[in-house]
Amino acid sequence: MKTRHHYPILLIALLLGLMGFAEHAQADYTLGHYTRVEADNNTIKLAWTKTTGSQGTMSLQFRYRVRWRESGYSTWKEKTTTDLNFTINGSYNTMYEVEVISEAIYGTGGGSYGVRKVSTIADPELPGELTITPKELTMEAKANGKIVIIRCNKPFKFKGLDAPRWLTYSGGVTGYKDRLRLLVLALANTGPERSATITFKTTAGNVTLKVTQKGETPAADTETPKPGHFVLGYPKAISPTAIEVKWTPAKDNVTAQEKLRYRVKCIRHSDGKEVKTSPELTNQTEYTITGIEPETEYRIQITVWDEANNSDGYGDPIVKTPPAADTEKPKPGGYVDGYPKAISPTEIVVKWNKATDNVTKQEKLRYQVRCGLFKKLVKSSPILTDETEYTITDLPYSDMTYDISVKVWDEADNVTFYSVKEVKPLEKEPKPTVQVSSVMLDQPKVTIDGDRESFRLEATVLPANATNPALQWSSSNESVATVEAVSLSSMLKSGTVEGSAVTVRIHKKGKAEITAQAMDGSGKTASCQVEVISTVGNETIDGLRVYAVDGALHLTLLAPQMVHLYDVSGALVRTMDAPAGDHVLPLAPGVYLVRIGEQIAKVLIK
């Protein structure tokens, strides 16, 4: 029988046992350290020593995790490597945080090499931005020096200085730097104040510095004062003949502000003539120009001088004075020949020439046509501007003479009047006479059978535009019926009645013809036939008149008579011995029988 060898299986078991032992053994390791952390343009170069160690009987192998981020950001970027160096590609002019962390490939162990900060340089393709502090130097007359600092957004190298012989410098200027500190030196100045501009030359460009050095003897003042400005809203016209000017003080490099001198000029804009000039003003910032013309444009100039007679101006704004107060009335231009004149019984046309004024333009003058009667205004036009004609209409009287005038105002409300003209409207033409062509009554025939004591009769006259539509009424038998005007409460005993309607009063049985006749001479008439079969009252007894009016019994007796009065039941109401003449006896409403001698009449009292 063949014997089998189990060496591979035993070897694997041995390795697994050793690994299991290593896992439970304490790791012993030593971290390396950085050997390089630096920026090269926009890249960051990292290098480090390896981490070494063991765990039990097993030597540990390590790999490295490299992390980086822009400073201030929370998100890390990372890569893993087994090398001992790494290059990060970043951005120019940026601060980065970088970290290397070692990790055991098998087993445990390793750790962080620490976080380092490193900045990349500015982009060399971009121009440098140089600044210098301070931008100007003022140095004493004696030999002295002052520090200046030049900065740039990328490393630069100092190349030299352009300066006059009395200026030089001192300071470390070798190599590339992003900040350079120099001492500017000036020689002693025994003369007047002097100044110069220094140019510092660098690989990133040039930067300049102005240097002023005081002198042991004062320099001549050749610099003009620096004007202030006009106060807001000035200069301004304060009347038709005055302009007020206000300004802020000027400044000077030598002369004290309170010793600067000013002069104000007023120049007419239309021809450039200087019309007013102020005296010389010291330590003063306002002035009023007077005695100039109204409604005129002026240029206002202010000149300022220092003690060395250097001068400058504030400019020359234009100001217009307002018009003078207008107190003069307009001058009327008179009426156009032949006007005002009447053109109808109710119309008068008024035409006038334009007025003139010393200030207001003609087209802005205002007019009002006025029509008066007996010193009282009866008609007036609306306010008219730039008009010279108006027609007065609807005059109330054609037979009166009217007073016509025109009122005129200027823009200052000065008022005057054109002369008053008397005008009488044209007379009305008489209308053609239209005669009555026919007369019609509303009742051509009326029969009374004790039912009424009177009735109304109305007439219609044609044509409706008849010149004289008046009618005359009459009764052919006034003992039977008479006519009364409708506006009268008493009966007309005789004569004629006029009007378009009448009241016919019934007196006794019989017949009568009521006639309406036109009064214009046309001869047109209309008649109503009245037949009285019986009466309610108001009968006439043989020349005696018995009738009722306004709640009373009326009697007209030709001779003395004994009068007996009965009610409808036959009871005697009253007896009276009445003399001849008219009598009025008030009675209560009702029907009564009146007995005069042997005659009996019936009356109705209302």
XYZ file of C-alpha atoms in Angstrom:
606
model
C 0.000 0.000 0.000
C 1.293 3.435 -1.001
C 1.913 5.994 1.823
C 0.547 9.558 1.266
C 2.585 12.629 2.379
C 0.657 15.589 3.881
C 3.404 18.277 3.866
C 1.381 21.015 2.020
C -1.484 20.661 4.417
C 0.801 20.914 7.404
C 2.508 24.030 5.973
C -0.814 25.831 5.458
C -1.912 24.983 8.967
C 1.342 26.332 10.327
C 0.973 29.671 8.469
C -2.625 30.074 9.584
C -1.606 29.453 13.130
C 1.169 32.023 12.948
C -1.246 34.624 11.449
C -3.789 33.980 14.141
C -1.062 34.474 16.702
C -0.026 37.724 15.046
C -3.576 39.082 15.184
C -3.695 38.630 18.895
C -0.164 39.977 19.527
C 0.406 43.714 20.349
C 1.612 45.736 17.284
C 4.885 47.603 17.778
C 5.532 50.398 15.198
C 7.389 53.695 14.741
C 5.906 56.540 12.632
C 8.099 58.228 10.096
C 8.249 62.008 9.570
C 7.960 64.583 6.777
C 11.146 65.296 4.864
C 9.535 67.718 2.390
C 6.382 69.857 2.428
C 6.733 72.712 -0.046
C 4.979 74.432 -2.915
C 6.423 74.534 -6.391
C 4.396 76.980 -8.467
C 0.896 75.499 -8.213
C 2.009 72.021 -7.035
C 2.769 70.779 -3.530
C 5.668 68.322 -3.112
C 5.456 65.864 -0.187
C 8.095 63.367 1.012
C 8.356 61.330 4.207
C 10.199 58.467 5.891
C 8.517 55.101 6.192
C 6.687 53.734 9.190
C 8.296 50.551 10.578
C 7.024 47.930 13.024
C 6.099 44.372 13.845
C 3.252 42.445 15.393
C 4.331 39.355 17.182
C 6.888 37.539 15.039
C 5.527 39.173 11.831
C 7.201 42.234 10.285
C 4.531 44.801 9.269
C 4.211 46.281 5.806
C 2.650 49.816 5.493
C 0.858 51.846 2.837
C 0.197 55.631 2.966
C -2.997 57.651 2.559
C -2.361 61.252 1.398
C -5.161 63.817 2.107
C -5.422 67.492 1.136
C -7.975 70.311 0.998
C -8.124 74.079 0.535
C -7.801 75.757 3.899
C -11.192 76.537 5.360
C -13.061 73.808 3.426
C -14.368 70.638 5.118
C -14.124 68.136 2.262
C -10.814 66.242 1.919
C -9.426 64.736 -1.238
C -7.180 61.684 -0.825
C -5.023 59.090 -2.601
C -3.309 55.887 -1.337
C 0.290 55.026 -2.218
C 3.110 52.723 -1.060
C 5.701 55.295 -2.166
C 7.357 57.725 0.216
C 6.544 60.842 -1.855
C 3.524 62.411 -3.522
C 2.769 65.456 -5.680
C -0.522 67.367 -5.344
C -1.658 69.476 -8.315
C -3.426 72.528 -6.914
C -4.305 76.120 -7.813
C -2.108 79.176 -7.761
C -2.166 81.529 -4.809
C -4.043 79.088 -2.552
C -3.487 77.874 1.032
C -3.761 74.083 1.447
C -3.914 71.688 4.413
C -2.112 68.356 3.755
C -1.797 65.140 5.820
C -0.057 61.741 5.402
C -1.510 58.734 7.286
C 0.291 55.357 7.432
C -1.791 52.157 7.591
C -0.589 48.522 8.106
C -1.404 46.344 5.111
C -1.743 43.227 7.350
C -2.356 43.574 11.025
C -2.733 46.825 12.894
C -0.601 49.922 13.359
C 0.201 53.267 11.756
C -1.055 56.818 12.229
C -1.054 60.469 11.079
C 2.154 62.298 10.305
C 0.288 65.511 11.223
C -1.525 68.237 9.245
C 0.662 70.817 7.541
C -0.313 74.093 5.831
C 1.360 75.265 2.633
C 0.563 78.031 0.097
C 1.072 77.928 -3.638
C 2.560 80.980 -5.336
C 0.705 83.496 -7.458
C 0.267 82.654 -11.105
C 3.502 83.751 -12.827
C 1.526 84.344 -16.009
C -0.489 87.090 -14.280
C 1.002 90.583 -13.828
C 2.174 91.494 -10.359
C 0.164 93.929 -8.240
C 2.602 96.201 -6.440
C 1.639 98.515 -3.585
C 3.721 100.899 -1.515
C 3.064 102.254 1.966
C 2.947 105.194 2.484
C 2.221 106.650 -0.926
C 3.829 110.004 -0.082
C 6.644 111.052 2.261
C 7.271 114.414 3.863
C 10.789 114.706 5.253
C 12.476 117.269 7.429
C 15.118 119.661 6.092
C 17.874 117.897 8.007
C 19.330 114.597 6.786
C 16.871 111.857 7.786
C 15.204 108.677 6.639
C 11.763 107.048 6.614
C 10.623 103.457 6.140
C 8.545 102.354 3.133
C 7.168 98.863 2.483
C 6.622 97.419 -0.996
C 4.207 94.477 -1.337
C 3.221 92.259 -4.274
C 0.796 89.436 -4.877
C 3.678 87.240 -6.067
C 7.403 87.030 -5.281
C 9.458 89.746 -6.888
C 13.071 90.890 -6.987
C 14.205 94.467 -6.430
C 16.133 95.805 -9.443
C 17.015 99.337 -8.460
C 15.856 102.915 -7.876
C 15.411 106.015 -10.041
C 15.721 109.098 -7.808
C 17.456 112.499 -7.661
C 20.892 112.625 -6.075
C 19.564 113.919 -2.755
C 17.543 110.719 -2.250
C 18.859 107.171 -1.731
C 17.855 103.992 0.158
C 19.047 101.307 2.532
C 17.769 97.774 3.159
C 18.070 94.081 2.292
C 17.170 93.685 -1.354
C 18.549 90.285 -2.400
C 16.430 87.369 -3.658
C 12.725 87.028 -4.432
C 10.251 88.277 -1.849
C 6.592 89.239 -1.679
C 7.320 92.029 0.825
C 10.264 94.456 0.830
C 11.154 96.909 3.597
C 13.370 99.868 2.595
C 14.684 102.954 4.346
C 14.435 106.051 2.122
C 17.223 108.529 2.981
C 17.323 112.263 2.202
C 20.357 114.540 2.376
C 20.103 117.792 4.332
C 18.260 120.587 2.466
C 19.648 124.071 3.071
C 17.514 125.657 0.364
C 13.767 125.984 -0.174
C 11.327 123.111 -0.041
C 11.882 120.506 -2.748
C 10.044 117.463 -4.006
C 10.670 114.507 -6.309
C 9.139 111.220 -7.386
C 11.106 108.010 -6.747
C 10.585 104.993 -9.023
C 11.264 101.567 -7.482
C 12.033 98.943 -10.142
C 11.146 95.261 -9.595
C 10.735 92.112 -11.642
C 6.938 92.497 -11.104
C 6.878 96.068 -12.394
C 7.543 99.545 -11.048
C 5.998 101.564 -8.225
C 6.451 105.278 -7.461
C 6.664 107.369 -4.304
C 6.349 111.150 -4.006
C 8.842 112.679 -1.550
C 8.663 116.265 -0.297
C 11.497 117.662 1.824
C 11.115 120.850 3.755
C 13.733 123.524 3.241
C 15.624 125.773 5.600
C 14.380 128.781 3.526
C 10.666 128.966 2.545
C 9.852 128.320 -1.119
C 8.024 130.849 -3.237
C 4.247 130.191 -3.196
C 3.212 129.470 -6.768
C 0.252 127.201 -6.077
C -3.228 128.635 -6.616
C -5.880 128.330 -3.906
C -8.371 125.501 -4.219
C -11.856 127.047 -4.567
C -14.744 125.679 -2.540
C -18.153 125.603 -4.182
C -21.363 127.605 -4.285
C -23.747 126.813 -1.428
C -26.662 124.700 -2.674
C -29.357 126.952 -4.125
C -27.023 129.922 -4.607
C -26.515 132.293 -6.277
C -30.206 133.165 -6.467
C -32.307 136.200 -7.336
C -34.014 137.569 -4.229
C -35.783 140.446 -6.005
C -36.053 141.873 -9.515
C -32.910 143.932 -8.836
C -30.824 141.802 -6.424
C -28.922 138.483 -6.423
C -27.642 136.815 -3.239
C -24.380 134.815 -3.488
C -23.104 132.274 -0.920
C -20.050 129.987 -1.160
C -17.834 127.695 0.917
C -14.286 128.845 1.807
C -11.330 128.069 -0.439
C -8.128 126.382 0.809
C -4.466 127.195 0.153
C -1.158 125.412 0.710
C 0.368 128.472 2.399
C -2.159 131.206 3.123
C -4.441 130.669 6.102
C -8.099 130.261 5.159
C -9.189 133.398 7.019
C -6.667 135.456 5.022
C -7.861 134.431 1.574
C -9.480 137.240 -0.420
C -12.592 137.074 -2.625
C -14.242 139.251 -5.247
C -17.741 138.728 -6.714
C -18.516 139.880 -10.258
C -21.891 140.201 -11.977
C -21.704 139.959 -15.784
C -24.679 140.480 -18.087
C -25.023 137.260 -20.041
C -26.363 138.769 -23.251
C -23.330 140.973 -24.005
C -20.668 139.893 -21.475
C -20.546 143.322 -19.849
C -19.432 143.463 -16.224
C -22.167 145.466 -14.498
C -21.360 145.005 -10.796
C -18.228 144.088 -8.803
C -17.944 143.620 -5.061
C -15.160 145.163 -2.975
C -12.367 142.816 -1.889
C -13.808 140.446 0.735
C -11.654 138.777 3.409
C -12.871 135.915 5.591
C -16.347 136.339 4.074
C -18.477 133.812 2.184
C -21.603 135.709 1.142
C -22.446 138.867 -0.755
C -25.581 140.486 -2.195
C -25.452 142.181 -5.599
C -27.944 145.052 -5.893
C -28.983 147.634 -8.451
C -29.265 145.284 -11.424
C -32.032 145.013 -14.030
C -35.222 142.936 -13.711
C -35.871 139.930 -15.957
C -32.224 139.707 -17.077
C -29.718 136.835 -17.118
C -26.402 137.375 -15.301
C -23.269 135.245 -14.887
C -21.895 135.288 -11.343
C -18.130 134.860 -10.896
C -16.113 134.489 -7.669
C -12.319 134.896 -7.738
C -10.142 133.895 -4.756
C -6.537 135.097 -4.093
C -3.911 133.930 -1.615
C -1.257 136.174 -0.060
C 1.081 135.475 -2.986
C -1.649 136.733 -5.366
C -2.200 133.301 -6.862
C -5.860 133.149 -7.907
C -8.561 130.792 -9.131
C -12.296 130.983 -9.789
C -15.469 129.272 -8.587
C -17.118 129.131 -12.031
C -19.868 131.310 -13.430
C -23.445 130.033 -12.984
C -26.241 131.944 -14.714
C -29.039 133.569 -12.695
C -32.106 135.311 -14.114
C -33.777 138.082 -12.151
C -37.597 138.026 -11.997
C -39.760 140.692 -13.658
C -40.387 143.905 -11.778
C -43.664 144.168 -9.878
C -46.341 145.102 -12.408
C -48.613 147.900 -11.195
C -49.435 149.497 -14.537
C -52.856 148.902 -16.106
C -53.179 147.610 -19.666
C -53.926 150.173 -22.384
C -57.191 149.456 -24.250
C -56.925 149.244 -28.029
C -60.340 150.717 -28.814
C -63.255 149.200 -30.700
C -63.200 148.125 -34.325
C -65.005 150.750 -36.435
C -68.747 150.217 -36.429
C -68.768 148.119 -33.287
C -70.390 147.255 -31.005
C -73.556 146.955 -33.071
C -76.934 145.212 -32.836
C -77.582 142.441 -35.341
C -81.029 141.395 -34.094
C -83.574 142.325 -31.424
C -81.689 140.036 -28.978
C -78.043 140.154 -30.166
C -75.183 142.645 -30.105
C -71.778 141.938 -31.685
C -68.703 143.459 -30.021
C -65.316 143.697 -31.797
C -62.246 145.396 -30.362
C -58.541 145.887 -30.975
C -56.087 144.162 -28.640
C -54.916 146.028 -25.578
C -51.209 146.439 -24.746
C -49.331 146.105 -21.457
C -45.897 147.016 -20.147
C -45.249 143.454 -18.903
C -47.894 140.974 -20.002
C -47.745 139.796 -23.601
C -50.751 140.666 -25.776
C -51.742 137.032 -26.262
C -51.946 136.566 -22.486
C -54.206 139.540 -21.747
C -57.710 138.564 -20.610
C -60.993 140.163 -21.660
C -64.632 140.148 -20.587
C -67.478 141.724 -22.553
C -70.080 143.324 -20.285
C -73.650 144.412 -21.035
C -75.447 146.670 -18.570
C -78.872 148.221 -18.195
C -79.607 151.044 -15.771
C -76.098 150.622 -14.265
C -76.774 146.956 -13.549
C -74.910 144.097 -15.244
C -77.358 141.914 -17.155
C -75.031 139.926 -19.440
C -71.309 139.125 -19.490
C -69.018 136.885 -21.496
C -66.707 134.227 -20.036
C -63.055 135.256 -19.601
C -61.534 135.476 -23.095
C -57.805 135.124 -23.847
C -56.273 136.249 -27.125
C -59.752 136.955 -28.573
C -61.178 140.203 -29.950
C -64.803 139.386 -30.772
C -67.877 138.281 -28.855
C -71.634 138.192 -29.498
C -74.032 139.006 -26.666
C -77.208 136.930 -27.067
C -80.598 136.494 -25.441
C -81.058 140.151 -24.551
C -84.232 140.412 -22.458
C -85.529 143.697 -23.905
C -85.442 144.768 -27.520
C -86.738 148.268 -26.859
C -84.046 149.241 -24.329
C -80.627 150.833 -24.834
C -77.763 148.787 -23.354
C -74.357 149.932 -22.080
C -71.589 147.835 -23.679
C -67.981 147.757 -22.429
C -64.914 145.468 -22.476
C -62.908 144.740 -19.338
C -59.201 143.812 -19.719
C -56.723 142.303 -17.182
C -52.978 141.706 -17.292
C -51.177 138.822 -15.521
C -50.738 140.968 -12.410
C -54.546 141.502 -12.307
C -54.316 145.181 -13.149
C -57.707 146.060 -14.678
C -59.004 148.702 -17.034
C -62.036 149.145 -19.333
C -62.700 150.056 -22.914
C -65.075 153.022 -23.212
C -68.797 152.424 -22.669
C -70.911 152.339 -25.838
C -74.708 152.620 -25.917
C -76.373 150.149 -28.257
C -80.079 149.546 -28.874
C -81.144 146.172 -30.314
C -82.923 146.075 -33.658
C -86.706 146.461 -33.498
C -88.760 143.337 -33.778
C -90.537 142.943 -37.115
C -94.342 142.882 -36.698
C -95.821 139.473 -37.118
C -98.328 139.001 -39.992
C -101.973 139.189 -38.871
C -103.670 135.825 -38.707
C -107.475 136.107 -38.576
C -109.827 133.669 -36.913
C -111.062 131.123 -39.446
C -113.642 129.400 -37.256
C -115.119 129.249 -33.747
C -116.466 126.023 -32.246
C -118.359 125.463 -28.978
C -118.064 122.289 -26.956
C -121.917 122.234 -26.520
C -123.954 123.473 -29.482
C -127.271 122.686 -27.658
C -128.149 122.423 -23.956
C -131.514 121.453 -22.372
C -132.178 122.297 -18.688
C -134.914 120.369 -16.874
C -134.471 121.414 -13.274
C -131.152 119.533 -13.069
C -128.756 122.519 -13.121
C -128.778 126.148 -12.306
C -125.706 126.868 -14.526
C -123.249 125.177 -16.895
C -119.835 125.903 -18.429
C -119.445 126.617 -22.114
C -116.032 126.534 -23.810
C -114.976 127.721 -27.252
C -112.116 126.653 -29.551
C -110.633 129.255 -31.889
C -108.890 128.225 -35.105
C -106.220 128.588 -36.222
C -104.307 128.243 -32.961
C -101.909 131.035 -34.008
C -104.625 133.558 -34.662
C -103.317 137.020 -33.903
C -106.353 137.984 -31.813
C -108.217 134.922 -30.506
C -110.433 136.941 -28.123
C -114.181 136.201 -28.117
C -117.222 138.259 -27.121
C -120.134 136.371 -25.527
C -123.794 137.354 -25.420
C -127.235 135.937 -24.620
C -130.225 136.486 -26.863
C -132.611 136.288 -23.862
C -131.051 137.335 -20.583
C -134.304 136.730 -18.698
C -133.834 133.019 -19.402
C -130.007 132.755 -19.329
C -127.075 135.093 -18.859
C -123.298 134.670 -19.409
C -120.643 135.265 -16.772
C -116.846 135.295 -17.000
C -115.516 132.108 -15.392
C -113.270 134.123 -13.106
C -116.170 136.111 -11.671
C -118.365 134.886 -8.839
C -121.209 137.269 -9.547
C -123.509 137.270 -12.503
C -123.154 140.022 -15.084
C -126.551 141.700 -15.407
C -125.904 143.227 -18.769
C -123.195 143.932 -21.253
C -120.748 141.544 -22.919
C -118.340 138.961 -21.605
C -114.898 138.100 -23.080
C -112.838 134.932 -22.827
C -112.538 131.426 -24.220
C -114.998 130.015 -21.660
C -118.058 131.318 -19.794
C -120.579 130.216 -17.222
C -124.182 130.258 -18.433
C -126.557 131.118 -15.555
C -130.208 129.822 -15.794
C -133.012 132.104 -14.570
C -136.361 130.786 -15.773
C -138.175 128.663 -18.278
C -137.759 129.600 -21.881
C -135.221 129.641 -24.694
C -132.029 131.625 -25.277
C -129.154 131.560 -27.767
C -125.636 131.984 -26.339
C -123.272 133.380 -29.002
C -119.432 133.610 -29.056
C -118.146 136.081 -31.662
C -114.499 136.635 -32.736
C -113.292 140.147 -31.883
C -110.676 140.417 -34.680
C -113.221 141.599 -37.237
C -113.364 138.262 -39.032
C -117.092 137.963 -38.191
C -116.726 134.318 -37.137
C -119.290 133.132 -34.552
C -120.610 130.021 -32.848
C -123.884 129.557 -30.937
C -125.369 127.287 -28.287
C -129.153 126.825 -28.199
C -130.389 126.735 -24.578
C -133.888 125.468 -23.713
C -135.063 125.645 -20.066
C -137.956 123.288 -19.425
C -137.946 123.760 -15.638
C -135.607 125.387 -13.162
C -134.202 124.345 -9.790
C -134.337 127.877 -8.574
C -133.197 131.317 -9.359
C -136.406 132.023 -11.362
C -137.386 135.466 -12.411
C -141.038 136.206 -11.554
C -142.615 138.891 -13.774
C -139.692 141.235 -13.615
C -138.842 140.178 -10.116
C -135.513 138.410 -9.637
C -135.233 135.541 -7.197
C -131.932 133.586 -7.104
C -129.446 131.974 -4.748
C -125.726 132.863 -4.628
C -123.058 132.084 -2.036
C -125.431 130.494 0.517
C -127.964 133.343 0.463
C -131.300 134.171 -1.132
C -131.188 137.254 -3.378
C -134.373 139.235 -4.182
C -134.876 142.184 -6.505
C -138.352 143.776 -6.013
C -139.866 146.410 -8.246
C -142.353 147.398 -5.503
C -142.928 146.645 -1.805
C -144.056 143.020 -1.376
C -144.966 140.542 1.381
C -142.502 137.626 1.108
C -143.201 134.167 2.603
C -140.458 131.511 2.763
C -141.271 127.759 3.124
C -139.100 124.647 3.302
C -139.849 121.542 1.158
C -142.139 120.111 3.874
C -144.393 123.182 3.606
C -143.414 124.642 6.983
C -143.193 128.424 7.078
C -139.577 129.447 7.647
C -139.866 133.200 7.524
C -142.194 136.082 6.611
C -140.942 139.543 5.749
C -142.532 142.785 4.502
C -139.876 143.779 1.977
C -139.651 147.229 0.383
C -138.682 147.684 -3.291
C -135.028 147.046 -4.108
C -132.381 144.357 -3.586
C -132.423 142.052 -0.586
C -129.990 139.342 0.639
C -131.172 136.704 3.107
C -128.601 134.074 4.331
C -130.147 130.584 4.657
C -129.104 127.100 5.603
C -128.435 124.831 2.595
C -131.571 123.250 1.133
C -134.502 123.719 -1.271
C -136.925 126.538 -0.475
C -140.242 127.850 -1.900
C -140.457 131.643 -2.133
C -143.948 133.208 -2.308
C -144.183 136.840 -3.370
C -147.790 137.896 -3.593
C -149.433 135.211 -5.710
C -146.139 134.155 -7.387
C -144.158 131.119 -6.189
C -140.531 130.331 -7.050
C -138.269 127.447 -6.032
C -134.591 128.077 -5.098
C -131.656 125.855 -4.096
C -129.342 127.201 -1.423
C -125.853 125.586 -1.425
